[in-house]
Coordinates of C-alpha atoms in Angstrom, one line a residue:
Chain A
M1 CA 7.4 40.7 0.4
T2 CA 4.3 38.8 1.2
E3 CA 3.9 35.3 2.6
L4 CA 2.8 33.3 -0.3
T5 CA -0.5 31.1 0.0
H6 CA -2.5 28.6 -1.0
K7 CA -6.7 27.8 -1.2
S8 CA -5.4 23.7 -0.3
I9 CA -3.8 25.4 3.1
V10 CA -5.1 25.7 5.9
D11 CA -3.9 26.3 9.1
G12 CA -0.9 25.5 8.0
W13 CA -1.4 21.9 6.6
F14 CA -1.7 20.7 2.7
R15 CA -5.2 19.2 2.7
E16 CA -5.8 16.7 -0.7
A17 CA -9.1 16.7 -1.7
N18 CA -11.1 15.9 -5.0
D19 CA -14.6 15.6 -4.2
E20 CA -14.8 13.8 -7.4
C21 CA -12.5 11.1 -7.5
F22 CA -12.0 10.6 -4.0
P23 CA -15.3 11.2 -2.1
G24 CA -15.2 11.3 1.8
Q25 CA -11.5 11.4 2.4
A26 CA -8.2 13.6 2.2
F27 CA -4.8 13.7 3.6
T28 CA -2.7 16.3 5.0
L29 CA 0.8 17.1 5.4
K30 CA 1.8 19.5 7.8
V31 CA 3.3 22.7 5.8
E32 CA 6.5 24.1 6.9
K33 CA 7.1 27.0 3.9
I34 CA 5.2 27.3 0.8
L35 CA 8.0 28.1 -2.1
Y36 CA 6.0 28.6 -4.8
Q37 CA 2.6 29.1 -5.9
A38 CA 1.1 30.1 -9.6
H39 CA -1.1 29.0 -12.6
S40 CA 1.0 28.3 -15.2
E41 CA -0.5 28.0 -18.7
F42 CA -1.6 24.7 -18.3
Q43 CA -2.4 24.4 -14.3
D44 CA -1.9 25.3 -10.7
I45 CA 1.5 24.8 -9.4
L46 CA 2.2 24.5 -5.3
V47 CA 5.3 23.8 -4.3
F48 CA 5.9 23.7 -0.3
K49 CA 8.2 21.9 2.0
S50 CA 7.0 19.9 4.6
T51 CA 7.8 18.9 8.1
T52 CA 8.5 15.5 7.7
Y53 CA 8.4 15.0 3.5
G54 CA 11.0 17.0 2.6
N55 CA 9.5 19.6 -0.7
V56 CA 6.6 18.3 -1.9
L57 CA 4.8 19.3 -5.8
V58 CA 1.5 19.7 -6.1
L59 CA -0.3 20.0 -8.8
D60 CA -3.9 20.4 -9.6
G61 CA -5.1 20.2 -5.9
I62 CA -2.9 16.7 -6.6
I63 CA -0.1 15.7 -4.9
Q64 CA 3.1 15.0 -7.7
C65 CA 6.0 13.5 -5.3
T66 CA 7.4 14.5 -2.3
E67 CA 11.2 14.2 -1.7
R68 CA 10.9 11.2 1.0
D69 CA 8.9 8.7 -1.5
E70 CA 9.1 9.4 -5.1
F71 CA 11.8 7.0 -5.7
A72 CA 9.0 4.4 -4.6
Y73 CA 6.8 5.8 -8.2
Q74 CA 9.9 6.9 -9.9
E75 CA 11.8 3.2 -9.9
M76 CA 8.7 1.3 -10.5
I77 CA 7.2 3.2 -13.6
T78 CA 10.6 3.5 -15.0
H79 CA 12.9 -0.4 -13.9
I80 CA 9.7 -2.5 -14.4
P81 CA 9.5 -2.1 -18.3
L82 CA 13.1 -2.0 -18.6
Y83 CA 14.5 -4.8 -17.1
L84 CA 11.3 -6.2 -19.1
H85 CA 12.9 -5.1 -22.0
K86 CA 16.4 -7.3 -23.8
N87 CA 18.1 -5.1 -24.8
P88 CA 16.4 -1.0 -24.5
K89 CA 18.7 1.9 -26.2
R90 CA 16.1 4.6 -27.4
V91 CA 13.5 5.6 -24.8
L92 CA 10.8 8.2 -24.4
V93 CA 9.0 10.0 -21.4
I94 CA 6.0 11.8 -21.8
G95 CA 5.7 14.3 -19.1
G96 CA 8.0 13.6 -16.2
G97 CA 9.4 17.4 -15.7
D98 CA 9.9 16.6 -12.5
G99 CA 13.2 15.0 -13.7
G100 CA 12.7 11.6 -11.7
V101 CA 12.3 9.1 -15.0
V102 CA 15.4 10.5 -16.3
R103 CA 17.1 10.0 -13.3
E104 CA 16.4 6.4 -13.0
L105 CA 16.8 5.7 -16.8
L106 CA 20.4 7.6 -16.6
K107 CA 21.0 4.2 -14.5
H108 CA 21.0 2.0 -17.6
D109 CA 23.9 2.3 -19.4
C110 CA 22.8 0.8 -22.3
L111 CA 20.3 3.3 -23.3
T112 CA 21.6 5.4 -26.0
T113 CA 18.5 8.3 -26.1
I114 CA 16.1 9.0 -23.7
T115 CA 14.4 11.8 -24.8
Q116 CA 11.6 13.2 -22.6
V117 CA 8.2 15.4 -24.0
E118 CA 6.7 17.4 -21.6
I119 CA 4.3 20.0 -22.1
D120 CA 4.8 22.5 -19.9
E121 CA 8.5 24.4 -19.2
T122 CA 7.9 25.8 -15.4
V123 CA 7.7 22.4 -14.0
I124 CA 10.9 21.6 -15.3
K125 CA 12.6 24.9 -13.6
L126 CA 11.1 24.3 -10.5
A127 CA 12.4 21.0 -9.8
K128 CA 15.8 22.4 -10.9
K129 CA 15.2 24.8 -8.6
Y130 CA 13.5 22.5 -5.7
F131 CA 14.0 19.1 -6.7
P132 CA 17.4 19.1 -7.5
G133 CA 18.0 14.9 -6.3
M134 CA 14.9 14.0 -8.7
S135 CA 16.2 16.8 -11.3
K136 CA 19.8 15.9 -11.3
G137 CA 19.6 14.2 -14.6
L138 CA 18.0 16.5 -16.7
D139 CA 21.6 17.6 -18.0
N140 CA 22.7 14.5 -18.7
P141 CA 23.9 14.8 -22.7
R142 CA 22.7 11.2 -23.4
V143 CA 18.5 13.7 -22.5
E144 CA 16.6 15.4 -25.3
I145 CA 13.8 17.6 -23.8
K146 CA 10.9 19.1 -26.4
L147 CA 8.7 21.5 -24.6
C148 CA 5.6 20.5 -26.4
D149 CA 2.0 17.9 -25.9
G150 CA 2.8 14.5 -25.6
F151 CA -0.4 13.3 -27.7
I152 CA 1.2 16.1 -30.7
Y153 CA 4.5 14.5 -30.5
L154 CA 3.9 11.0 -30.9
Q155 CA 1.3 12.3 -33.7
D156 CA 4.0 13.9 -35.7
L157 CA 6.3 10.3 -34.5
A158 CA 3.7 8.3 -36.6
Q159 CA 5.7 9.9 -40.3
L160 CA 9.0 8.8 -38.8
S161 CA 11.8 6.5 -40.2
N162 CA 12.0 3.3 -37.8
Q163 CA 14.9 3.7 -36.5
D164 CA 13.8 7.0 -34.8
K165 CA 11.0 5.1 -33.4
Y166 CA 11.2 3.9 -29.4
D167 CA 11.7 0.5 -27.4
V168 CA 10.4 1.8 -24.3
I169 CA 7.7 4.8 -23.8
I170 CA 7.0 5.9 -20.0
T171 CA 3.6 8.0 -20.0
D172 CA 4.3 10.2 -16.5
S173 CA 1.9 12.6 -16.6
S174 CA -0.8 14.1 -14.1
D175 CA -3.9 12.7 -14.1
P176 CA -6.7 12.6 -16.2
E177 CA -8.5 16.1 -14.7
G178 CA -6.2 18.3 -17.2
P179 CA -3.9 18.7 -19.3
A180 CA -3.3 14.7 -19.0
E181 CA -7.0 13.8 -20.4
A182 CA -5.9 12.4 -23.8
F183 CA -3.5 10.2 -22.4
F184 CA -6.1 7.7 -21.2
Q185 CA -7.7 7.0 -24.0
E186 CA -7.7 4.4 -27.1
S187 CA -6.4 7.1 -29.4
Y188 CA -3.4 7.8 -26.8
F189 CA -2.8 3.9 -26.7
R190 CA -2.6 3.3 -30.6
L191 CA 0.1 6.3 -31.2
L192 CA 2.1 4.5 -28.5
K193 CA 2.0 1.4 -30.5
N194 CA 2.8 3.2 -33.5
A195 CA 6.1 4.5 -32.1
L196 CA 7.4 1.5 -30.8
K197 CA 10.1 0.1 -32.5
D198 CA 8.9 -3.6 -32.8
D199 CA 7.9 -6.3 -30.8
D200 CA 10.0 -6.3 -28.2
S201 CA 9.1 -2.6 -27.5
L202 CA 7.1 -1.9 -23.7
I203 CA 4.8 0.6 -22.7
I204 CA 4.5 2.0 -19.3
T205 CA 2.0 4.7 -17.7
Q206 CA 0.8 5.4 -14.6
T207 CA -3.5 4.9 -14.1
S208 CA -3.9 8.1 -12.1
E209 CA -6.1 5.2 -10.0
N210 CA -5.4 2.6 -7.6
V211 CA -8.0 -0.6 -6.7
W212 CA -9.6 0.8 -3.7
L213 CA -10.9 4.2 -5.2
N214 CA -12.3 3.1 -8.3
I215 CA -11.7 0.1 -9.7
N216 CA -14.6 -0.3 -13.2
Y217 CA -12.6 2.8 -14.5
L218 CA -9.4 1.2 -13.9
K219 CA -10.8 -1.4 -15.2
D220 CA -12.5 0.6 -18.6
L221 CA -8.5 1.7 -19.4
L222 CA -7.3 -1.6 -19.3
K223 CA -9.9 -2.4 -21.8
A224 CA -8.8 0.5 -24.0
A225 CA -5.5 -0.6 -23.8
K226 CA -5.9 -4.2 -24.6
S227 CA -8.2 -3.1 -27.8
V228 CA -4.4 -1.7 -29.2
F229 CA -2.1 -4.2 -26.7
P230 CA -3.5 -7.7 -26.5
N231 CA -0.7 -8.1 -23.6
T232 CA -1.6 -5.8 -21.1
K233 CA -1.1 -5.8 -17.0
Y234 CA -2.6 -3.7 -13.9
C235 CA 0.4 -3.7 -11.5
Y236 CA 0.8 -1.1 -8.8
T237 CA 3.6 0.7 -6.4
M238 CA 3.3 1.5 -3.1
V239 CA 3.2 6.1 -2.2
P240 CA 2.7 6.8 1.8
T241 CA 1.7 10.6 0.4
Y242 CA -0.5 9.3 -2.4
T243 CA -4.5 8.3 -2.5
S244 CA -4.9 5.1 -0.2
G245 CA -0.7 4.7 -0.1
Q246 CA -1.6 2.9 -3.3
L247 CA -1.0 4.1 -7.6
G248 CA -1.3 1.7 -10.1
L249 CA 0.4 1.5 -13.0
M250 CA -0.7 -0.5 -17.0
V251 CA 2.0 -2.0 -18.5
C252 CA 1.7 -3.2 -21.8
S253 CA 3.1 -5.1 -25.1
P254 CA 2.7 -5.8 -28.6
N255 CA 4.3 -9.2 -27.9
E256 CA 1.6 -11.8 -26.7
K257 CA 3.8 -14.3 -25.6
L258 CA 6.3 -11.9 -23.4
D259 CA 5.0 -12.6 -19.0
L260 CA 4.4 -9.2 -17.8
R261 CA 5.5 -10.3 -14.7
N262 CA 8.5 -11.4 -14.9
P263 CA 11.7 -9.4 -15.6
T264 CA 13.6 -10.8 -18.4
R265 CA 16.9 -9.1 -17.2
V266 CA 17.8 -8.6 -13.3
P267 CA 19.5 -5.4 -12.1
T268 CA 23.5 -6.2 -12.1
K269 CA 24.8 -6.4 -8.3
T270 CA 26.0 -2.7 -9.3
E271 CA 22.6 -1.3 -10.4
Q272 CA 21.0 -3.6 -7.5
E273 CA 22.7 -1.3 -5.1
D274 CA 22.2 2.2 -6.7
L275 CA 18.2 1.2 -6.2
K276 CA 15.9 2.2 -3.3
Y277 CA 12.5 0.1 -4.1
Y278 CA 12.9 -1.8 -7.0
N279 CA 14.4 -5.4 -7.2
R280 CA 13.5 -8.6 -9.0
D281 CA 11.3 -10.2 -6.8
I282 CA 8.9 -6.6 -6.3
H283 CA 8.4 -6.5 -9.7
E284 CA 6.7 -9.6 -9.2
A285 CA 4.6 -8.9 -6.1
S286 CA 4.0 -5.6 -8.0
F287 CA 1.4 -7.2 -10.2
V288 CA -0.1 -9.5 -7.8
L289 CA -3.8 -8.7 -6.5
P290 CA -6.0 -9.0 -3.5
N291 CA -8.8 -10.8 -4.7
W292 CA -11.7 -9.1 -5.5
A293 CA -9.5 -7.2 -7.3
D294 CA -7.3 -9.9 -9.2
K295 CA -11.2 -11.3 -10.3
I296 CA -12.6 -7.8 -11.4
L297 CA -9.2 -6.9 -13.4
N298 CA -7.6 -10.1 -14.6
R299 CA -10.2 -12.7 -14.2
S300 CA -13.3 -11.2 -15.8
Chain B
M1 CA -30.8 14.3 23.2
T2 CA -27.5 16.8 23.0
E3 CA -25.7 16.1 19.9
L4 CA -21.9 13.9 20.6
T5 CA -19.0 16.2 20.0
H6 CA -15.2 14.4 19.5
K7 CA -11.9 16.5 19.7
S8 CA -10.5 14.4 16.6
I9 CA -14.0 15.8 14.6
V10 CA -14.2 19.2 13.8
D11 CA -16.0 20.9 10.7
G12 CA -17.3 17.2 9.9
W13 CA -14.4 16.2 9.3
F14 CA -12.5 12.8 11.4
R15 CA -8.6 14.1 11.7
E16 CA -6.6 11.1 12.5
A17 CA -3.3 12.8 13.9
N18 CA -0.2 11.7 15.8
D19 CA 2.7 13.5 17.0
E20 CA 4.7 10.9 18.6
C21 CA 4.1 8.4 15.9
F22 CA 3.4 9.3 12.0
P23 CA 4.4 13.2 12.8
G24 CA 3.7 15.9 10.8
Q25 CA 0.8 13.9 8.4
A26 CA -2.7 12.9 9.2
F27 CA -5.6 11.3 7.1
T28 CA -9.0 12.5 7.4
L29 CA -12.6 11.0 7.2
K30 CA -15.7 12.7 6.2
V31 CA -17.6 12.6 8.8
E32 CA -22.1 11.2 8.6
K33 CA -22.6 11.0 12.1
I34 CA -21.0 10.4 15.0
L35 CA -22.3 7.1 16.6
Y36 CA -21.0 6.8 20.1
Q37 CA -18.1 8.5 22.3
A38 CA -17.1 7.1 25.3
H39 CA -14.2 6.7 27.9
S40 CA -14.2 2.7 28.7
E41 CA -12.3 1.5 31.3
F42 CA -9.4 1.3 29.0
Q43 CA -10.0 3.8 26.2
D44 CA -11.3 6.3 24.5
I45 CA -14.0 4.4 22.0
L46 CA -15.3 6.5 19.0
V47 CA -18.1 4.9 16.5
F48 CA -18.6 7.7 13.7
K49 CA -20.3 6.6 10.3
S50 CA -18.1 8.2 7.6
T51 CA -19.5 9.0 4.5
T52 CA -17.8 6.4 1.7
Y53 CA -16.5 4.1 4.3
G54 CA -19.2 2.6 6.3
N55 CA -18.9 2.7 9.9
V56 CA -15.2 3.5 11.5
L57 CA -14.6 2.3 14.7
V58 CA -11.6 4.4 16.7
L59 CA -10.1 3.5 19.9
D60 CA -7.5 6.7 21.5
G61 CA -7.3 8.5 18.2
I62 CA -6.5 5.8 15.6
I63 CA -8.9 3.8 13.2
Q64 CA -9.3 0.0 13.8
C65 CA -11.8 -1.1 11.2
T66 CA -14.2 0.7 8.4
E67 CA -17.2 -1.7 7.1
R68 CA -15.2 -0.8 3.4
D69 CA -12.1 -1.9 3.9
E70 CA -11.8 -4.2 7.2
F71 CA -11.6 -7.2 5.4
A72 CA -7.4 -5.9 4.2
Y73 CA -6.4 -7.0 7.9
Q74 CA -8.6 -9.5 8.5
E75 CA -8.7 -11.7 6.4
M76 CA -4.7 -11.6 5.6
I77 CA -3.6 -11.7 10.1
T78 CA -6.2 -15.0 10.2
H79 CA -6.0 -16.6 6.7
I80 CA -1.8 -16.3 6.7
P81 CA -1.1 -18.3 9.6
L82 CA -4.0 -21.0 9.3
Y83 CA -2.7 -21.7 6.1
L84 CA 0.3 -22.0 6.8
H85 CA -0.3 -24.7 9.7
K86 CA -1.2 -27.7 8.0
N87 CA -4.4 -29.1 10.1
P88 CA -4.7 -26.2 12.5
K89 CA -7.4 -27.3 15.2
R90 CA -7.1 -24.9 18.2
V91 CA -6.6 -20.8 17.7
L92 CA -6.7 -18.0 20.1
V93 CA -7.2 -14.4 19.7
I94 CA -5.5 -11.8 22.1
G95 CA -7.8 -8.5 21.4
G96 CA -10.3 -8.4 18.1
G97 CA -13.1 -8.0 20.8
D98 CA -14.0 -6.6 16.9
G99 CA -14.9 -10.1 15.6
G100 CA -13.0 -9.9 12.6
V101 CA -10.8 -12.4 13.1
V102 CA -13.0 -14.9 14.8
R103 CA -15.7 -14.3 11.5
E104 CA -12.3 -14.9 9.2
L105 CA -11.6 -18.2 11.6
L106 CA -14.6 -19.6 11.6
K107 CA -14.1 -20.2 7.7
H108 CA -12.1 -23.0 8.5
D109 CA -14.2 -26.2 9.4
C110 CA -11.2 -27.8 10.7
L111 CA -11.1 -25.9 13.9
T112 CA -12.4 -27.7 16.7
T113 CA -12.6 -24.0 19.5
I114 CA -11.4 -20.4 18.9
T115 CA -10.9 -18.3 22.7
Q116 CA -11.1 -14.5 21.9
V117 CA -9.5 -13.2 25.2
E118 CA -10.6 -9.4 24.9
I119 CA -10.5 -6.4 27.2
D120 CA -12.8 -4.1 26.8
E121 CA -16.1 -5.9 26.4
T122 CA -17.0 -2.2 25.6
V123 CA -15.7 -3.1 21.8
I124 CA -17.4 -6.3 21.8
K125 CA -20.9 -4.5 22.6
L126 CA -20.4 -2.0 19.9
A127 CA -19.5 -4.2 17.8
K128 CA -22.1 -6.2 17.7
K129 CA -24.2 -3.2 17.5
Y130 CA -22.5 -1.2 14.9
F131 CA -20.4 -4.1 12.8
P132 CA -23.2 -6.2 12.6
G133 CA -20.6 -7.8 9.5
M134 CA -18.0 -8.0 11.7
S135 CA -19.0 -9.5 14.8
K136 CA -21.7 -12.3 13.3
G137 CA -19.6 -14.8 14.2
L138 CA -19.4 -13.7 18.0
D139 CA -22.2 -15.8 19.3
N140 CA -21.1 -19.1 17.1
P141 CA -21.4 -22.5 19.4
R142 CA -17.1 -22.9 18.5
V143 CA -16.6 -19.7 20.4
E144 CA -15.2 -19.3 23.7
I145 CA -14.9 -15.3 24.9
K146 CA -12.8 -14.6 27.8
L147 CA -13.4 -11.1 29.6
C148 CA -9.7 -10.5 30.5
D149 CA -6.3 -9.6 29.8
G150 CA -4.4 -11.0 26.9
F151 CA -1.0 -11.6 29.1
I152 CA -2.5 -12.7 32.1
Y153 CA -4.2 -15.4 30.4
L154 CA -1.1 -16.5 28.8
Q155 CA 0.6 -16.4 32.5
D156 CA -2.0 -19.1 33.2
L157 CA -1.9 -20.8 30.6
A158 CA 1.7 -21.4 31.4
Q159 CA 0.3 -23.8 33.8
L160 CA -1.9 -25.7 32.3
S161 CA -1.8 -29.3 30.5
N162 CA -0.5 -29.8 25.8
Q163 CA -3.8 -30.2 25.2
D164 CA -5.4 -27.1 25.9
K165 CA -2.6 -25.5 24.4
Y166 CA -3.5 -24.0 20.8
D167 CA -2.5 -24.4 17.1
V168 CA -2.2 -20.4 16.7
I169 CA -2.7 -17.7 18.5
I170 CA -3.5 -14.1 16.7
T171 CA -2.1 -11.1 18.4
D172 CA -5.1 -8.4 17.5
S173 CA -4.3 -5.9 19.1
S174 CA -4.7 -1.5 19.2
D175 CA -1.3 0.0 19.3
P176 CA 1.2 0.0 21.8
E177 CA 0.4 3.9 23.2
G178 CA -2.6 2.1 25.2
P179 CA -3.7 -1.0 26.7
A180 CA -1.9 -3.3 24.1
E181 CA 1.7 -1.6 25.3
A182 CA 3.0 -5.1 27.2
F183 CA 1.9 -7.1 23.6
F184 CA 5.2 -5.1 21.4
Q185 CA 8.2 -7.0 24.0
E186 CA 10.2 -10.2 24.6
S187 CA 8.3 -11.3 27.4
Y188 CA 5.5 -11.3 25.7
F189 CA 6.3 -14.1 22.7
R190 CA 8.1 -16.2 25.5
L191 CA 4.3 -16.4 27.0
L192 CA 2.8 -16.7 23.3
K193 CA 5.7 -19.2 22.5
N194 CA 4.7 -21.6 26.0
A195 CA 1.2 -21.5 25.2
L196 CA 1.7 -23.2 22.0
K197 CA 1.1 -26.9 21.6
D198 CA 3.8 -27.8 19.5
D199 CA 6.8 -27.5 16.5
D200 CA 3.9 -27.0 13.5
S201 CA 1.7 -23.9 15.9
L202 CA 2.7 -20.6 14.6
I203 CA 1.8 -16.7 15.8
I204 CA 1.3 -13.8 14.4
T205 CA 0.7 -10.2 15.3
Q206 CA -0.1 -6.9 13.2
T207 CA 3.0 -4.6 14.4
S208 CA 1.6 -1.1 14.7
E209 CA 3.3 0.0 11.8
N210 CA 5.0 -0.3 8.2
V211 CA 8.0 0.0 6.7
W212 CA 7.4 4.0 5.6
L213 CA 7.2 5.2 9.6
N214 CA 9.5 3.8 11.3
I215 CA 11.6 1.0 10.5
N216 CA 14.1 1.0 12.9
Y217 CA 10.8 -0.2 15.2
L218 CA 9.8 -2.8 13.3
K219 CA 13.5 -4.2 12.9
D220 CA 13.8 -4.0 16.8
L221 CA 10.3 -5.1 17.3
L222 CA 11.5 -8.4 14.7
K223 CA 15.0 -8.9 17.1
A224 CA 12.6 -9.5 20.1
A225 CA 10.3 -11.5 18.0
K226 CA 13.4 -13.4 16.9
S227 CA 14.9 -14.2 20.5
V228 CA 12.6 -16.3 21.3
F229 CA 11.0 -17.6 17.1
P230 CA 14.3 -17.1 14.9
N231 CA 12.1 -17.7 12.2
T232 CA 10.1 -14.8 12.1
K233 CA 9.1 -12.7 9.8
Y234 CA 7.6 -9.5 8.5
C235 CA 4.5 -8.9 5.8
Y236 CA 2.2 -6.9 5.3
T237 CA -1.5 -6.5 4.0
M238 CA -2.5 -2.5 2.3
V239 CA -5.4 -0.9 4.2
P240 CA -6.6 2.5 2.4
T241 CA -7.6 3.9 5.7
Y242 CA -4.5 2.4 7.9
T243 CA -1.4 5.5 8.1
S244 CA 0.4 5.0 5.2
G245 CA -2.5 2.7 3.4
Q246 CA -0.7 -0.4 4.7
L247 CA 0.1 -2.0 7.7
G248 CA 2.6 -4.6 8.9
L249 CA 2.1 -8.2 10.6
M250 CA 5.0 -10.4 11.8
V251 CA 4.4 -14.5 11.6
C252 CA 5.9 -16.8 13.8
S253 CA 7.1 -20.4 13.4
P254 CA 9.8 -22.5 16.5
N255 CA 10.3 -24.6 13.8
E256 CA 12.9 -23.4 12.0
K257 CA 12.4 -24.9 8.7
L258 CA 9.2 -24.0 7.8
D259 CA 9.3 -21.6 5.0
L260 CA 6.8 -18.9 5.9
R261 CA 6.6 -16.9 2.6
N262 CA 5.1 -20.6 0.9
P263 CA 1.3 -21.6 2.9
T264 CA 1.5 -25.0 3.4
R265 CA -2.1 -25.4 2.1
V266 CA -4.2 -23.0 -0.2
P267 CA -7.8 -22.3 0.5
T268 CA -10.1 -25.2 -1.6
K269 CA -12.7 -23.5 -4.1
T270 CA -15.6 -23.1 -1.8
E271 CA -13.2 -21.5 0.6
Q272 CA -11.3 -19.1 -2.1
E273 CA -14.9 -18.1 -3.0
D274 CA -15.6 -16.4 0.4
L275 CA -11.9 -14.4 -0.1
K276 CA -12.1 -11.4 -0.8
Y277 CA -8.5 -10.5 0.0
Y278 CA -6.3 -13.8 0.7
N279 CA -5.2 -15.8 -1.9
R280 CA -1.8 -18.0 -2.4
D281 CA -0.8 -15.3 -4.5
I282 CA -0.8 -12.1 -2.2
H283 CA 0.0 -14.7 1.0
E284 CA 3.9 -14.7 -0.9
A285 CA 3.7 -11.3 -2.4
S286 CA 3.0 -9.6 1.4
F287 CA 6.5 -10.7 2.4
V288 CA 8.7 -9.0 -0.3
L289 CA 9.3 -5.4 0.8
P290 CA 11.3 -2.7 -1.2
N291 CA 14.5 -2.9 -1.8
W292 CA 15.1 -0.8 1.1
A293 CA 13.3 -2.9 3.7
D294 CA 14.2 -5.3 2.6
K295 CA 17.8 -4.9 2.9
I296 CA 17.1 -3.2 6.8
L297 CA 14.4 -6.2 7.9
N298 CA 16.0 -9.6 6.4
R299 CA 19.0 -8.8 5.0
S300 CA 20.6 -7.0 7.7

């Protein structure tokens, strides 16, 4: 059997470099073994076992998750909107083929329907094989998986009745340079709004950026979202294997009076014991920005 | 003239690797030009111009600061204890030869004396040459620089009268693997306590770690500090060029009743305009930890 190789792996180290998005800096991880490497219909996919972060999923050269720190992202993108909603029943996940968000959603007994729309079946198959801790919920009977483009799914949904709409929609996509490009534009936020059940509903998206790298992009993204949801706020999660050690999230509500920084509900004692990252205090703290970033994103 | 070289720079990229402290991961920065390289009496020193983070100071292979993000560290290690003190007059800085902490201290008009104790004169000279934005306060008449070992300075200080002691002591050292080793032990915290003026006084130190890398080390460090200062808390600052994108700080007060998370004073409007990172909200947020880390460091 030929040993696998990948252009991002040299001398046994994976190197995350992107001259356009974060020139002049690159994070590297030591590779124990390449587990999978292929071009799917949609993207370049790499899975490797690292020496200190467990298995690592890389799409189009960008680290999506590592087994050691993935909970920081999955918990925050899931529980921030879930604990902001007073009584969520139906949740839609756009992307998230690795299953991490679904695993977190299943911790909420109140949910009746979890719909996941993933464009790339390969990602789901690889998650089941190489990330069992993340993908373990994908076969749960409360979970319905649709293999299609999230943008088109939402367009079709606009025709449906109110009862088929959602309380929370989580966009857990890859970055805009690739199949997820459409998820970072105003037209997408309009589709999201149409797919929400009512004023209590919420959406959250990963922004693909953080305040250190491209704050002007974030400002524009917030502006696009605010044109549809005036109540939009930036928050973030700290993930050591993401560029700069943090990733921005954006949460939006059709209800202008909802304070997004303060969760409507708090985890029960049993729920809290099952959470490694999220708690009430870190929900609030994740909206607090360094002064210069706060000025640009929240006060201009 | 021979072109400068350094073992951490290969193919035009600086690579921060340390098999003992953070095995299996390494952050890299693209080098435009090596500006200085030498072994001083105390440590290996490298200064280079990066393509996207300005000039970078590296001691014993570890990034100490870059011009683009240094304020995140300097502001937090300085203003957290300063705004916790109700009326600070005399401040001691152990280390900090780059001048960044002194620059921040000079923003507090209430200070009468700023003493800096730096073991390595080379660092001060290099800061003046290559980091003018950081070192600009080192010649200010309120600043007194002592070129000696901080540990020995504190030992001698224990003999002095109360009026020569300090309201705030900031330990802005390099990491424990090198000349700063003594700054991470119980005997050092005892010396710090003896050098404090009264119960309103505070100390802060950089921990050289963060919750993702070596939380057990942090737990032990907090334990050592708590044996001297029962009121000790961990907080952190987010710096994209530090390992994992964040660095832990530890703040201690002899006053068990002081809530370290809540600043005693807040910046005036003029002071706030001069701060890029620190504000009242981020002071509080910097003490909030992800659930798993909070459990280990604050609830066990």
